[in-house]
Coordinates of C-alpha atoms in Angstrom, one line a residue:
M1 CA 133.1 250.6 162.5
D2 CA 131.2 248.2 160.4
R3 CA 129.9 246.7 163.6
Y4 CA 129.0 250.3 165.1
I5 CA 127.3 251.2 161.8
A6 CA 125.1 247.9 161.6
E7 CA 124.0 248.3 164.8
L8 CA 122.8 252.0 164.2
Q9 CA 121.3 250.7 160.9
V10 CA 119.3 247.5 162.7
L11 CA 118.3 249.4 165.8
Q12 CA 117.8 253.0 165.2
G13 CA 117.3 252.7 161.1
P14 CA 119.4 253.8 157.9
A15 CA 118.6 257.5 158.8
V16 CA 120.5 257.4 162.0
A17 CA 123.7 255.5 160.2
A18 CA 123.8 258.1 157.4
P19 CA 125.8 260.8 158.6
Y20 CA 128.3 258.3 160.0
L21 CA 128.5 256.2 156.6
E22 CA 129.3 259.8 155.0
A23 CA 132.0 260.3 157.4
L24 CA 133.6 256.9 157.0
H25 CA 133.7 257.5 153.4
H26 CA 135.2 260.9 153.4
A27 CA 137.9 259.6 156.1
E28 CA 138.7 256.8 153.4
Q29 CA 139.2 259.0 150.6
E30 CA 141.6 261.4 152.7
T31 CA 145.3 260.4 151.2
A32 CA 147.2 261.9 154.1
P33 CA 147.8 258.6 156.4
Q34 CA 148.1 260.9 159.5
R35 CA 144.5 263.0 159.0
R36 CA 142.9 259.7 157.3
N37 CA 143.6 258.1 160.9
L38 CA 142.6 261.0 162.8
L39 CA 139.2 261.1 161.0
L40 CA 139.0 257.4 161.7
D41 CA 140.0 257.3 165.3
S42 CA 137.3 260.5 165.8
L43 CA 134.9 258.6 163.8
V44 CA 135.2 255.5 166.1
L45 CA 134.9 257.6 169.1
E46 CA 131.4 259.0 167.8
L47 CA 130.1 255.8 167.1
A48 CA 131.0 254.4 170.4
A49 CA 129.4 257.3 172.3
A50 CA 126.3 257.2 170.3
S51 CA 125.7 253.6 170.4
A52 CA 126.3 253.8 174.6
A53 CA 123.6 256.6 174.4
F54 CA 121.5 255.0 172.4
A55 CA 121.8 251.3 174.9
Q56 CA 121.4 254.0 178.1
R57 CA 117.8 255.6 176.6
R58 CA 116.6 252.0 175.4
V59 CA 117.3 250.7 179.6
Q60 CA 115.9 253.9 180.6
L61 CA 112.6 253.7 178.5
E62 CA 112.3 250.2 179.3
R63 CA 112.1 251.3 182.6
L64 CA 109.9 254.0 182.2
Q65 CA 107.3 251.4 180.0
D66 CA 107.5 249.0 183.2
V67 CA 106.5 251.4 186.1
A68 CA 103.8 253.4 183.6
S69 CA 102.3 249.8 182.8
R70 CA 102.0 249.3 186.6
L71 CA 100.8 252.9 187.6
A72 CA 98.3 252.5 184.3
A73 CA 96.8 249.4 185.9
L74 CA 96.0 251.1 189.3
D75 CA 94.5 254.2 188.0
P76 CA 94.6 254.9 184.3
L77 CA 92.5 258.0 184.3
D78 CA 93.7 260.2 187.3
H79 CA 97.3 259.8 185.6
A80 CA 96.1 259.9 182.0
P81 CA 98.3 263.3 180.9
L82 CA 101.4 261.5 182.2
L83 CA 100.5 258.1 180.7
A84 CA 100.6 260.1 177.2
Q85 CA 103.6 261.4 177.9
V86 CA 104.8 258.2 178.4
G87 CA 103.1 256.5 175.3
A88 CA 104.8 259.3 173.2
C89 CA 108.1 258.6 173.8
S90 CA 110.9 256.2 172.2
T91 CA 114.7 255.6 172.0
D92 CA 115.0 258.7 170.4
T93 CA 113.4 261.0 173.3
A94 CA 116.3 262.5 175.0
L95 CA 117.9 260.7 178.1
P96 CA 116.7 263.7 180.8
L97 CA 113.1 263.9 179.4
L98 CA 113.1 259.7 180.0
T99 CA 114.4 259.8 183.7
A100 CA 112.2 262.7 184.7
L101 CA 109.2 260.5 183.2
T102 CA 110.4 257.8 185.5
Q103 CA 110.5 259.7 188.4
Q104 CA 107.4 261.3 187.9
C105 CA 105.8 257.5 187.5
D106 CA 107.5 256.2 190.6
T107 CA 106.3 259.1 192.8
A108 CA 102.7 258.1 191.5
L109 CA 102.8 255.0 192.0
A110 CA 104.6 255.3 195.4
S111 CA 101.5 257.8 196.6
H112 CA 99.0 255.4 195.2
Q113 CA 100.1 252.9 197.1
Q114 CA 100.5 254.9 200.4
A115 CA 97.1 256.0 200.2
L116 CA 95.7 252.1 199.3
A117 CA 97.9 251.5 202.5
A118 CA 96.2 254.2 204.5
V119 CA 92.8 252.9 203.6
S120 CA 93.7 249.4 204.8
R121 CA 95.1 250.8 208.0
R122 CA 91.6 252.6 208.7
Q123 CA 89.7 249.8 207.9
A124 CA 91.9 247.3 210.0
V125 CA 91.2 249.6 213.2
L126 CA 87.4 249.9 212.3
D127 CA 87.4 246.2 212.0
G128 CA 89.0 245.8 215.3
L129 CA 87.0 248.2 217.2
A130 CA 84.2 246.7 215.6
S131 CA 84.9 243.3 216.9
L132 CA 85.5 245.0 220.7
G133 CA 81.6 246.0 220.0
Y134 CA 81.8 249.6 218.7
E135 CA 79.4 250.5 216.2
V136 CA 80.7 250.7 213.1
R137 CA 79.0 252.6 209.9
E138 CA 79.4 252.3 206.7
G139 CA 81.2 255.5 205.4
M140 CA 83.3 256.0 208.8
A141 CA 86.5 255.0 206.8
T142 CA 85.6 257.8 204.4
A143 CA 84.7 260.3 207.0
W144 CA 87.6 259.4 208.7
Q145 CA 89.9 260.5 205.6
D146 CA 88.0 263.5 204.8
N147 CA 87.3 264.9 208.7
G148 CA 90.7 263.4 210.3
A149 CA 88.7 261.4 212.7
V150 CA 85.2 259.4 214.0
V151 CA 83.8 258.9 217.2
L152 CA 82.6 255.2 217.9
K153 CA 79.7 254.1 220.2
K154 CA 79.1 251.5 222.3
A155 CA 76.0 250.1 223.6
A156 CA 77.5 248.6 226.6
T157 CA 78.8 252.3 227.7
P158 CA 76.1 254.9 226.9
G159 CA 77.1 258.3 227.1
Y160 CA 80.9 257.3 226.1
G161 CA 83.0 256.3 223.1
V162 CA 86.1 255.9 221.2
E163 CA 87.5 258.7 219.0
V164 CA 89.6 257.5 216.4
G165 CA 91.7 260.1 214.1
G166 CA 95.0 260.7 212.7
Q167 CA 96.8 260.6 209.0
A168 CA 96.7 257.0 208.4
D169 CA 99.2 257.7 205.4
G170 CA 102.1 258.3 207.6
G171 CA 100.9 255.2 209.8
R172 CA 100.0 257.6 212.7
L173 CA 97.1 257.5 214.8
Q174 CA 95.3 258.7 217.6
V175 CA 93.0 257.1 219.4
R176 CA 91.4 257.9 223.0
A177 CA 88.4 257.6 224.8
V178 CA 85.8 260.5 224.9
A179 CA 82.5 261.4 226.3
L180 CA 79.2 262.0 224.0
A181 CA 78.0 264.5 227.0
A182 CA 78.4 267.2 229.2
D183 CA 75.5 266.1 231.9
R184 CA 76.9 263.0 232.5
D185 CA 78.1 261.3 236.0
R186 CA 81.9 262.1 235.9
S187 CA 82.7 259.8 238.3
R188 CA 82.5 257.3 235.7
D189 CA 84.8 258.8 233.8
R190 CA 88.0 257.3 235.0
D191 CA 86.4 253.5 234.8
I192 CA 85.6 254.3 231.1
E193 CA 89.1 255.1 230.7
T194 CA 90.1 252.4 232.5
L195 CA 87.9 250.1 230.5
W196 CA 89.1 251.8 227.6
C197 CA 92.9 251.0 228.3
G198 CA 92.1 247.3 228.5
E199 CA 90.4 247.2 225.1
F200 CA 93.5 248.9 223.4
G201 CA 95.7 246.0 224.9
R202 CA 92.9 243.9 223.1
L203 CA 92.7 245.8 219.9
Q204 CA 96.9 245.8 219.9
A205 CA 96.4 242.1 219.7
L206 CA 93.8 241.8 217.1
L207 CA 95.9 244.2 214.9
H208 CA 99.2 242.5 215.7
G209 CA 97.4 238.9 214.5
Q210 CA 96.5 240.4 210.9
G211 CA 100.3 241.4 210.6
T212 CA 99.8 245.3 211.5
E213 CA 101.7 246.6 214.5
L214 CA 100.0 249.3 216.6
V215 CA 102.8 250.8 218.7
V216 CA 102.1 253.8 221.5
E217 CA 104.3 256.4 220.9
R218 CA 102.7 258.7 223.9
A219 CA 100.3 257.9 226.5
L220 CA 98.6 259.1 229.7
G221 CA 97.7 257.6 233.0
V222 CA 94.1 257.5 233.6
G223 CA 92.6 260.8 235.1
E224 CA 95.9 262.7 233.9
V225 CA 93.4 265.2 231.8
P226 CA 89.7 265.4 231.8
L227 CA 87.9 263.8 229.3
K228 CA 87.5 264.8 225.9
E229 CA 83.6 265.8 225.2
A230 CA 82.8 265.1 221.6
I231 CA 79.7 265.0 219.7
A232 CA 79.1 262.3 216.8
T233 CA 76.0 263.2 214.3
A234 CA 75.1 260.7 211.8
T235 CA 74.6 262.7 208.4
P236 CA 71.8 261.4 205.7
S237 CA 74.8 259.4 204.0
G238 CA 75.4 257.4 207.1
Q239 CA 78.8 259.2 207.4
V240 CA 79.7 260.8 211.1
Q241 CA 80.7 264.2 211.8
V242 CA 82.6 265.1 215.0
S243 CA 82.4 268.6 216.5
H244 CA 84.4 268.9 220.2
A245 CA 82.6 270.5 222.9
R246 CA 85.7 270.8 225.1
S247 CA 89.2 268.9 224.9
G248 CA 92.2 267.8 227.2
S249 CA 95.6 267.0 226.2
I250 CA 96.4 263.8 224.1

């Protein structure tokens, strides 16, 4: 009991230890041996439980402060209310609240890291297409994120391009050759699709060399569906808006 009470005094302060000291004094004053032993046994159990609960809160608080510091280093402004709650916590804070705040910080950190990974995926794909000769303008990654897709043109294949879209956050993308005009020589469509199939293989190889895998989950054969028609319009900011005149299946 002396050890438990000493720990309480050092770690949590004299005010926390005071009730236990008073209970110990009261038990020692009990003249009936059986009653005194019962009081002392009960006090030992209470002290052990209090010590274990404090240790749990301390461990959880350290974990909370660790994940919160990583979150603050990434984006303190967006998570200011949550970080303020963490800053107000101490070893006196209830364990369920410490646990709940830790889970919120974990979720926020995972979401932020997922968003960063999505940005990296989009940029890697756009850089790969740029190396294949497609026109990648500043702001396309943002336009892709905002609009869900962008269309890239290529000087070597006028009137045609590639649409890339999908939710990079989940790691699933959609890419396909598209026509940029309805009044075109449609006999070229199959050639363009065949050309794109070869370029897609090169894109896979480029991304693989950078540590990114581009795995095909579903693919359609050349000419299996009509070539999708899309119109890419540059905005004043340099971003790209995509509108679709007619589309076949992906």
